[in-house]
Amino acid sequence: MWALCTVPLEVSAVPAEDQLFDAVDALLEQVAQEDLPVPAERKRLREAAGLSQAQIAAALDARREAVGNWESGKTEPRPPKRAAYARLLEGLAARFPAPVPDQGEPTPPTPTFAAPASDGGQRVSPPEVSDGPSTPAPTAAATSPRPASRSVKSPSSRRPSPKRTAKSPAAPLAAPDPRFANGPLAVVDAEGGQVFAYCVGGLVLDVPAKSLPALIEWTLTEARLGQARLHRNGRDADPVLVLTAAALERYGLPASLSEEERRAGRLPDGHKAVKQLAKADWKLTQRGFGPWARVYRPAEGSRRNCVQLCIPAWNALDVREWDNKAAPVLPTMHPADLARYLGSYAQRVMTPRGTTAVTGLELMVALRPPTRAEKDASTGEFKRAFNPDALTAVYDVVECEVPDEHPLLKGKFARHHLRTPAEMLMEEPYDWCRPLSDEECMRQFLVAVDVNMSFAAAANGVTVGLNGPTHLTGNPNFDAALPGSWLVDLSHVDLSRVDVGGRTVDGDRLPSPFTPTGDRPVGPAWYATPTVQYAVELGFDVAPIEAYVRTQTGRYLDGWYKRLRDAYVHTMADLGVTTDLGGQEFLEAMARSKSVDPTMALLAGAIKATAKGGIGKLRQRNRGQVPHYEPWPALARETWRPDIRAAVLANQRIGIHRKLMKTAAAADLYPVAIGTDAVVYPSPGPSPLDVLPHTPEGKPVPGGFRLGVSPGMVKHQGTQTVLWAEEQFEEHGGVFNVANLIKNDPAVGEGE
């Protein structure tokens, strides 16, 4: 502390306080003129942190174009933004240091920053906050400059592979992190007494490890595998090792699980491999050594020590999600192609964590982490703080929103009681079919179109609750801004004649938008907010009886949708289907897409399965693992939110109904069946171009179904004849949805 001066001074002899600060600011600005890194390094630092140019521009009160010019070297920042920009780059350089070059390579220019005196000449980054003892705290891969035993080989110099493609692996959506220079994962294979790790980009590493514990150690200390966090408050992804059948034999693991082991989902604790890991002080999570085993040691500060093992021979890559169900290709896929496939998935979506559904749910958390490190102003230490835009706690659940086996319903109903819409929120996709009229039977074909990634598209822009439910009683007023569940009677909503854009639509030939079966509702029922809002949009009065709403709201799934959208569109572009194609060009590109690059075709399917499975995981059921009405593990997750799933599915169903109305108004065209996201129309020809209406200018009808690759647009699912449909109706007694069987590709699942 400065001592108080008691010697009187002339006021005029001392500069004013503002002048002193101005002088200091001028010195800081002068320093800032010299401490900016080169433009390429500025871009590297931003991308390593996962920040966009728009985010930096918003923080500096600048235009996004200006940030782009600073990174390209076209212009330089000027005071006062220059000093703030320098401070930002200084912090990023401390957190994401430049990679160390190979011996003999020219050293790239690195920024030099003057460290603040308060930091003792070093920049201190906040420690990563642990989620608590219940989650194993594995640590990130070591950041040694180069693995000593590393050798780069071309796969062609090792062994021939007729299935290898000439295409280079898909480019990542962000610049690679120097700590994970060899990619997010590796496929480990053994041949002739040697072990090799196939990485993304055709890179092959020699693996010196002779045992399973040594393999884990090598992965963390030398392999330089892993993936940078997707959000600045998140965690880096642990490296993944995919073990081939030859690698399993090399490291003493069984080629397949026994029936008992398959039921348990893991090797017994007494297995030799499990004992080896325990002897080397490696731990396994509660799931044990199964198809997706996680091997770790306790964290050392913010550093994780964890490796995830993926074992395809033990059904880690389920054929229904990761492979072609009709003709599986993964069992015979070359390790280099498998590395390309899973590596591209990791780069475009995230490092796989298990099934595509599990990964879809983990992607939500990775993009919206629940916690962050926050510095305590009083103590100077970092502590855990919760992010307001994330799911941060397990809240009380609502009877109408939970499935039948939930503990909350124990003793409420008889064991085999089927809950009614007045007792249960039944927001599901469409499963509707109606008989063909005489006029429709005169048309020769039934053409099915399905919506691309319909569940992901429905998640975009939907407002969901981030906190617990608030119970509203006494006939509350409907508020579309409050997500939740509303008990309301919509049986008075008559859609038999509805005016759409000045034209009358025959609603009797359309499914009701308020029920999955398409039947008109009878009496009060529980609905999610988007469904009730649609009734208001159609011009009908609603009078809720009671409701469970969430007052803290947000568009939680927007970033999740955008990540999956970009991954899907990027992958389809690799298959020759781009967003600028329309009409016949698009249909032809889709028809040949699966033969262009079989590996990328599998990737497109895995991305779609991730979107569908991630939404489903929000209301994961117990699948019979525990006795009826007993809690199951998923209930302990912050992301077990059946209300969010209901809002997305309601939005998906309502979105389809809007397009049905627009199409009917424009062309007097009505569907005969809908199965999840597939819509079947009677058509005079076999192509969607024969049935989907267009404007006189040749463009798709605004608000209707539009052919294209982007999520929310439609593609051709299949075509059958009207005669075939009539035969199916007779065979199944009229209780049958033809939309589920009209598929050109039998491997296509139900919904996306």
Tab-separated table of N, CA and C in Angstrom, residues 239-336:
chain	number	residue	atom	x	y	z
A	239	PRO	N	-9.390	-40.371	-26.006
A	239	PRO	CA	-9.066	-41.152	-27.198
A	239	PRO	C	-9.824	-42.470	-27.218
A	240	VAL	N	-10.137	-42.936	-28.416
A	240	VAL	CA	-10.843	-44.198	-28.609
A	240	VAL	C	-9.948	-45.144	-29.397
A	241	LEU	N	-9.830	-46.379	-28.917
A	241	LEU	CA	-9.125	-47.442	-29.628
A	241	LEU	C	-10.150	-48.477	-30.070
A	242	VAL	N	-10.223	-48.711	-31.373
A	242	VAL	CA	-11.100	-49.721	-31.932
A	242	VAL	C	-10.260	-50.978	-32.158
A	243	LEU	N	-10.580	-52.053	-31.471
A	243	LEU	CA	-9.773	-53.272	-31.515
A	243	LEU	C	-10.362	-54.259	-32.520
A	244	THR	N	-9.567	-54.619	-33.516
A	244	THR	CA	-9.992	-55.617	-34.491
A	244	THR	C	-9.888	-57.012	-33.881
A	245	ALA	N	-10.363	-58.022	-34.611
A	245	ALA	CA	-10.297	-59.405	-34.132
A	245	ALA	C	-8.852	-59.832	-33.901
A	246	ALA	N	-7.951	-59.404	-34.797
A	246	ALA	CA	-6.538	-59.753	-34.622
A	246	ALA	C	-5.951	-59.083	-33.385
A	247	ALA	N	-6.373	-57.852	-33.099
A	247	ALA	CA	-5.885	-57.163	-31.911
A	247	ALA	C	-6.421	-57.820	-30.640
A	248	LEU	N	-7.649	-58.303	-30.669
A	248	LEU	CA	-8.197	-59.002	-29.509
A	248	LEU	C	-7.353	-60.230	-29.181
A	249	GLU	N	-7.003	-60.983	-30.206
A	249	GLU	CA	-6.175	-62.169	-29.984
A	249	GLU	C	-4.800	-61.780	-29.467
A	250	ARG	N	-4.243	-60.691	-30.010
A	250	ARG	CA	-2.899	-60.264	-29.606
A	250	ARG	C	-2.851	-59.866	-28.138
A	251	TYR	N	-3.914	-59.276	-27.620
A	251	TYR	CA	-3.910	-58.782	-26.238
A	251	TYR	C	-4.707	-59.678	-25.290
A	252	GLY	N	-4.953	-60.898	-25.681
A	252	GLY	CA	-5.539	-61.876	-24.771
A	252	GLY	C	-7.007	-61.678	-24.478
A	253	LEU	N	-7.751	-61.115	-25.410
A	253	LEU	CA	-9.180	-60.908	-25.229
A	253	LEU	C	-9.950	-61.895	-26.099
A	254	PRO	N	-11.121	-62.342	-25.647
A	254	PRO	CA	-11.876	-63.333	-26.432
A	254	PRO	C	-12.397	-62.738	-27.733
A	255	ALA	N	-12.497	-63.580	-28.756
A	255	ALA	CA	-12.994	-63.130	-30.058
A	255	ALA	C	-14.472	-62.770	-29.995
A	256	SER	N	-15.206	-63.365	-29.060
A	256	SER	CA	-16.622	-63.045	-28.874
A	256	SER	C	-16.985	-63.315	-27.421
A	257	LEU	N	-18.092	-62.743	-26.998
A	257	LEU	CA	-18.554	-62.940	-25.631
A	257	LEU	C	-19.415	-64.194	-25.562
A	258	SER	N	-19.324	-64.894	-24.449
A	258	SER	CA	-20.189	-66.047	-24.230
A	258	SER	C	-21.615	-65.574	-23.983
A	259	GLU	N	-22.544	-66.504	-23.960
A	259	GLU	CA	-23.944	-66.144	-23.742
A	259	GLU	C	-24.124	-65.441	-22.402
A	260	GLU	N	-23.465	-65.950	-21.377
A	260	GLU	CA	-23.570	-65.330	-20.048
A	260	GLU	C	-22.935	-63.952	-20.044
A	261	GLU	N	-21.777	-63.822	-20.700
A	261	GLU	CA	-21.099	-62.523	-20.759
A	261	GLU	C	-21.909	-61.530	-21.582
A	262	ARG	N	-22.569	-62.006	-22.629
A	262	ARG	CA	-23.387	-61.125	-23.455
A	262	ARG	C	-24.578	-60.599	-22.658
A	263	ARG	N	-25.181	-61.448	-21.855
A	263	ARG	CA	-26.301	-60.986	-21.012
A	263	ARG	C	-25.822	-59.972	-19.983
A	264	ALA	N	-24.643	-60.200	-19.423
A	264	ALA	CA	-24.097	-59.262	-18.436
A	264	ALA	C	-23.530	-58.016	-19.100
A	265	GLY	N	-23.194	-58.120	-20.396
A	265	GLY	CA	-22.635	-56.981	-21.112
A	265	GLY	C	-21.185	-56.697	-20.768
A	266	ARG	N	-20.451	-57.718	-20.271
A	266	ARG	CA	-19.073	-57.471	-19.821
A	266	ARG	C	-18.354	-58.783	-19.566
A	267	LEU	N	-17.018	-58.692	-19.502
A	267	LEU	CA	-16.214	-59.827	-19.078
A	267	LEU	C	-16.325	-59.982	-17.564
A	268	PRO	N	-16.177	-61.184	-17.044
A	268	PRO	CA	-16.195	-61.343	-15.579
A	268	PRO	C	-14.975	-60.677	-14.952
A	269	ASP	N	-15.109	-60.277	-13.709
A	269	ASP	CA	-14.011	-59.593	-13.015
A	269	ASP	C	-12.775	-60.476	-12.879
A	270	GLY	N	-12.967	-61.783	-12.954
A	270	GLY	CA	-11.828	-62.680	-12.815
A	270	GLY	C	-11.090	-62.950	-14.107
A	271	HIS	N	-11.492	-62.313	-15.210
A	271	HIS	CA	-10.810	-62.536	-16.482
A	271	HIS	C	-9.379	-62.004	-16.416
A	272	LYS	N	-8.486	-62.678	-17.138
A	272	LYS	CA	-7.061	-62.328	-17.107
A	272	LYS	C	-6.822	-60.874	-17.503
A	273	ALA	N	-7.511	-60.382	-18.526
A	273	ALA	CA	-7.304	-59.007	-18.982
A	273	ALA	C	-7.733	-57.998	-17.925
A	274	VAL	N	-8.838	-58.282	-17.244
A	274	VAL	CA	-9.310	-57.381	-16.185
A	274	VAL	C	-8.310	-57.358	-15.031
A	275	LYS	N	-7.768	-58.506	-14.684
A	275	LYS	CA	-6.771	-58.573	-13.614
A	275	LYS	C	-5.499	-57.823	-13.996
A	276	GLN	N	-5.092	-57.915	-15.273
A	276	GLN	CA	-3.905	-57.183	-15.725
A	276	GLN	C	-4.077	-55.689	-15.534
A	277	LEU	N	-5.245	-55.184	-15.903
A	277	LEU	CA	-5.499	-53.749	-15.754
A	277	LEU	C	-5.484	-53.340	-14.288
A	278	ALA	N	-6.107	-54.133	-13.436
A	278	ALA	CA	-6.138	-53.810	-12.008
A	278	ALA	C	-4.740	-53.830	-11.406
A	279	LYS	N	-3.925	-54.784	-11.836
A	279	LYS	CA	-2.557	-54.870	-11.314
A	279	LYS	C	-1.730	-53.651	-11.699
A	280	ALA	N	-2.023	-53.059	-12.868
A	280	ALA	CA	-1.308	-51.866	-13.330
A	280	ALA	C	-1.981	-50.581	-12.858
A	281	ASP	N	-2.889	-50.691	-11.879
A	281	ASP	CA	-3.582	-49.533	-11.292
A	281	ASP	C	-4.520	-48.831	-12.275
A	282	TRP	N	-5.018	-49.556	-13.260
A	282	TRP	CA	-6.054	-49.004	-14.124
A	282	TRP	C	-7.409	-49.442	-13.603
A	283	LYS	N	-8.398	-48.569	-13.757
A	283	LYS	CA	-9.742	-48.848	-13.261
A	283	LYS	C	-10.718	-48.924	-14.428
A	284	LEU	N	-11.834	-49.583	-14.177
A	284	LEU	CA	-12.943	-49.654	-15.124
A	284	LEU	C	-14.167	-48.990	-14.509
A	285	THR	N	-15.015	-48.425	-15.347
A	285	THR	CA	-16.255	-47.849	-14.836
A	285	THR	C	-17.185	-48.971	-14.384
A	286	GLN	N	-18.338	-48.598	-13.844
A	286	GLN	CA	-19.271	-49.592	-13.330
A	286	GLN	C	-19.780	-50.532	-14.418
A	287	ARG	N	-19.704	-50.119	-15.676
A	287	ARG	CA	-20.128	-50.989	-16.765
A	287	ARG	C	-19.149	-52.127	-16.998
A	288	GLY	N	-17.940	-52.028	-16.442
A	288	GLY	CA	-16.972	-53.097	-16.582
A	288	GLY	C	-16.339	-53.151	-17.962
A	289	PHE	N	-15.727	-54.300	-18.277
A	289	PHE	CA	-15.034	-54.477	-19.543
A	289	PHE	C	-16.017	-55.073	-20.547
A	290	GLY	N	-16.712	-54.181	-21.245
A	290	GLY	CA	-17.698	-54.602	-22.222
A	290	GLY	C	-17.364	-54.084	-23.602
A	291	PRO	N	-18.347	-54.047	-24.509
A	291	PRO	CA	-18.094	-53.589	-25.880
A	291	PRO	C	-17.570	-52.162	-25.961
A	292	TRP	N	-17.984	-51.304	-25.016
A	292	TRP	CA	-17.481	-49.922	-24.956
A	292	TRP	C	-16.868	-49.707	-23.571
A	293	ALA	N	-15.709	-50.256	-23.346
A	293	ALA	CA	-15.072	-50.183	-22.026
A	293	ALA	C	-14.314	-48.872	-21.879
A	294	ARG	N	-14.373	-48.302	-20.672
A	294	ARG	CA	-13.608	-47.092	-20.359
A	294	ARG	C	-12.577	-47.454	-19.293
A	295	VAL	N	-11.311	-47.265	-19.630
A	295	VAL	CA	-10.202	-47.593	-18.747
A	295	VAL	C	-9.568	-46.274	-18.300
A	296	TYR	N	-9.414	-46.088	-16.976
A	296	TYR	CA	-8.959	-44.781	-16.503
A	296	TYR	C	-8.168	-44.902	-15.206
A	297	ARG	N	-7.495	-43.827	-14.894
A	297	ARG	CA	-6.924	-43.582	-13.581
A	297	ARG	C	-7.490	-42.271	-13.062
A	298	PRO	N	-7.524	-42.076	-11.746
A	298	PRO	CA	-8.074	-40.819	-11.224
A	298	PRO	C	-7.379	-39.608	-11.825
A	299	ALA	N	-8.132	-38.534	-11.981
A	299	ALA	CA	-7.610	-37.323	-12.611
A	299	ALA	C	-6.499	-36.703	-11.786
A	300	GLU	N	-5.583	-36.070	-12.487
A	300	GLU	CA	-4.507	-35.309	-11.853
A	300	GLU	C	-4.764	-33.837	-12.146
A	301	GLY	N	-5.475	-33.176	-11.238
A	301	GLY	CA	-5.874	-31.805	-11.496
A	301	GLY	C	-6.887	-31.761	-12.620
A	302	SER	N	-6.556	-31.003	-13.672
A	302	SER	CA	-7.455	-30.902	-14.820
A	302	SER	C	-7.095	-31.898	-15.914
A	303	ARG	N	-6.096	-32.714	-15.692
A	303	ARG	CA	-5.648	-33.653	-16.714
A	303	ARG	C	-6.358	-34.996	-16.554
A	304	ARG	N	-6.956	-35.460	-17.645
A	304	ARG	CA	-7.673	-36.720	-17.636
A	304	ARG	C	-6.769	-37.847	-18.106
A	305	ASN	N	-6.970	-39.029	-17.547
A	305	ASN	CA	-6.237	-40.230	-17.942
A	305	ASN	C	-7.257	-41.322	-18.257
A	306	CYS	N	-7.822	-41.255	-19.447
A	306	CYS	CA	-8.884	-42.197	-19.793
A	306	CYS	C	-8.785	-42.580	-21.259
A	307	VAL	N	-8.999	-43.846	-21.537
A	307	VAL	CA	-9.042	-44.370	-22.901
A	307	VAL	C	-10.312	-45.200	-23.026
A	308	GLN	N	-11.028	-45.018	-24.133
A	308	GLN	CA	-12.235	-45.812	-24.383
A	308	GLN	C	-11.916	-46.859	-25.439
A	309	LEU	N	-12.320	-48.090	-25.157
A	309	LEU	CA	-12.114	-49.194	-26.076
A	309	LEU	C	-13.427	-49.529	-26.765
A	310	CYS	N	-13.370	-49.648	-28.081
A	310	CYS	CA	-14.528	-50.050	-28.884
A	310	CYS	C	-14.202	-51.397	-29.508
A	311	ILE	N	-15.047	-52.397	-29.257
A	311	ILE	CA	-14.775	-53.755	-29.729
A	311	ILE	C	-15.921	-54.197	-30.638
A	312	PRO	N	-15.757	-54.010	-31.959
A	312	PRO	CA	-16.842	-54.374	-32.887
A	312	PRO	C	-17.244	-55.842	-32.814
A	313	ALA	N	-16.285	-56.743	-32.552
A	313	ALA	CA	-16.612	-58.173	-32.490
A	313	ALA	C	-17.560	-58.493	-31.346
A	314	TRP	N	-17.682	-57.602	-30.378
A	314	TRP	CA	-18.605	-57.792	-29.262
A	314	TRP	C	-19.887	-56.979	-29.460
A	315	ASN	N	-20.159	-56.593	-30.705
A	315	ASN	CA	-21.363	-55.843	-31.073
A	315	ASN	C	-21.345	-54.410	-30.558
A	316	ALA	N	-20.154	-53.806	-30.505
A	316	ALA	CA	-20.078	-52.398	-30.121
A	316	ALA	C	-20.713	-51.515	-31.193
A	317	LEU	N	-20.557	-51.902	-32.459
A	317	LEU	CA	-21.115	-51.134	-33.566
A	317	LEU	C	-22.335	-51.880	-34.102
A	318	ASP	N	-23.469	-51.635	-33.477
A	318	ASP	CA	-24.697	-52.348	-33.814
A	318	ASP	C	-25.048	-52.156	-35.285
A	319	VAL	N	-25.395	-53.254	-35.946
A	319	VAL	CA	-25.667	-53.213	-37.377
A	319	VAL	C	-26.852	-52.323	-37.703
A	320	ARG	N	-27.777	-52.126	-36.767
A	320	ARG	CA	-28.956	-51.302	-37.013
A	320	ARG	C	-28.649	-49.817	-37.006
A	321	GLU	N	-27.487	-49.449	-36.462
A	321	GLU	CA	-27.146	-48.041	-36.348
A	321	GLU	C	-25.912	-47.666	-37.167
A	322	TRP	N	-24.870	-48.492	-37.057
A	322	TRP	CA	-23.581	-48.154	-37.645
A	322	TRP	C	-23.340	-48.815	-38.993
A	323	ASP	N	-24.148	-49.775	-39.374
A	323	ASP	CA	-23.855	-50.580	-40.553
A	323	ASP	C	-25.067	-50.620	-41.477
A	324	ASN	N	-24.933	-51.331	-42.574
A	324	ASN	CA	-26.037	-51.584	-43.496
A	324	ASN	C	-26.759	-52.844	-43.029
A	325	LYS	N	-27.962	-52.683	-42.513
A	325	LYS	CA	-28.675	-53.803	-41.906
A	325	LYS	C	-28.941	-54.920	-42.908
A	326	ALA	N	-29.200	-54.560	-44.159
A	326	ALA	CA	-29.510	-55.570	-45.169
A	326	ALA	C	-28.271	-56.332	-45.620
A	327	ALA	N	-27.124	-55.655	-45.666
A	327	ALA	CA	-25.874	-56.290	-46.115
A	327	ALA	C	-24.716	-55.697	-45.317
A	328	PRO	N	-24.446	-56.201	-44.110
A	328	PRO	CA	-23.398	-55.629	-43.244
A	328	PRO	C	-22.023	-55.640	-43.926
A	329	VAL	N	-21.292	-54.547	-43.754
A	329	VAL	CA	-19.959	-54.434	-44.355
A	329	VAL	C	-18.861	-54.242	-43.311
A	330	LEU	N	-19.219	-53.856	-42.090
A	330	LEU	CA	-18.192	-53.597	-41.079
A	330	LEU	C	-17.352	-54.832	-40.739
A	331	PRO	N	-17.932	-56.038	-40.683
A	331	PRO	CA	-17.092	-57.192	-40.317
A	331	PRO	C	-15.930	-57.441	-41.266
A	332	THR	N	-16.047	-57.037	-42.525
A	332	THR	CA	-14.962	-57.269	-43.485
A	332	THR	C	-14.254	-55.982	-43.886
A	333	MET	N	-14.566	-54.885	-43.241
A	333	MET	CA	-13.974	-53.604	-43.616
A	333	MET	C	-12.505	-53.549	-43.208
A	334	HIS	N	-11.661	-53.019	-44.086
A	334	HIS	CA	-10.240	-52.861	-43.802
A	334	HIS	C	-10.063	-51.862	-42.654
A	335	PRO	N	-9.080	-52.063	-41.769
A	335	PRO	CA	-8.885	-51.137	-40.639
A	335	PRO	C	-8.732	-49.675	-41.057
A	336	ALA	N	-8.087	-49.421	-42.204
A	336	ALA	CA	-7.932	-48.036	-42.659
A	336	ALA	C	-9.278	-47.422	-43.011
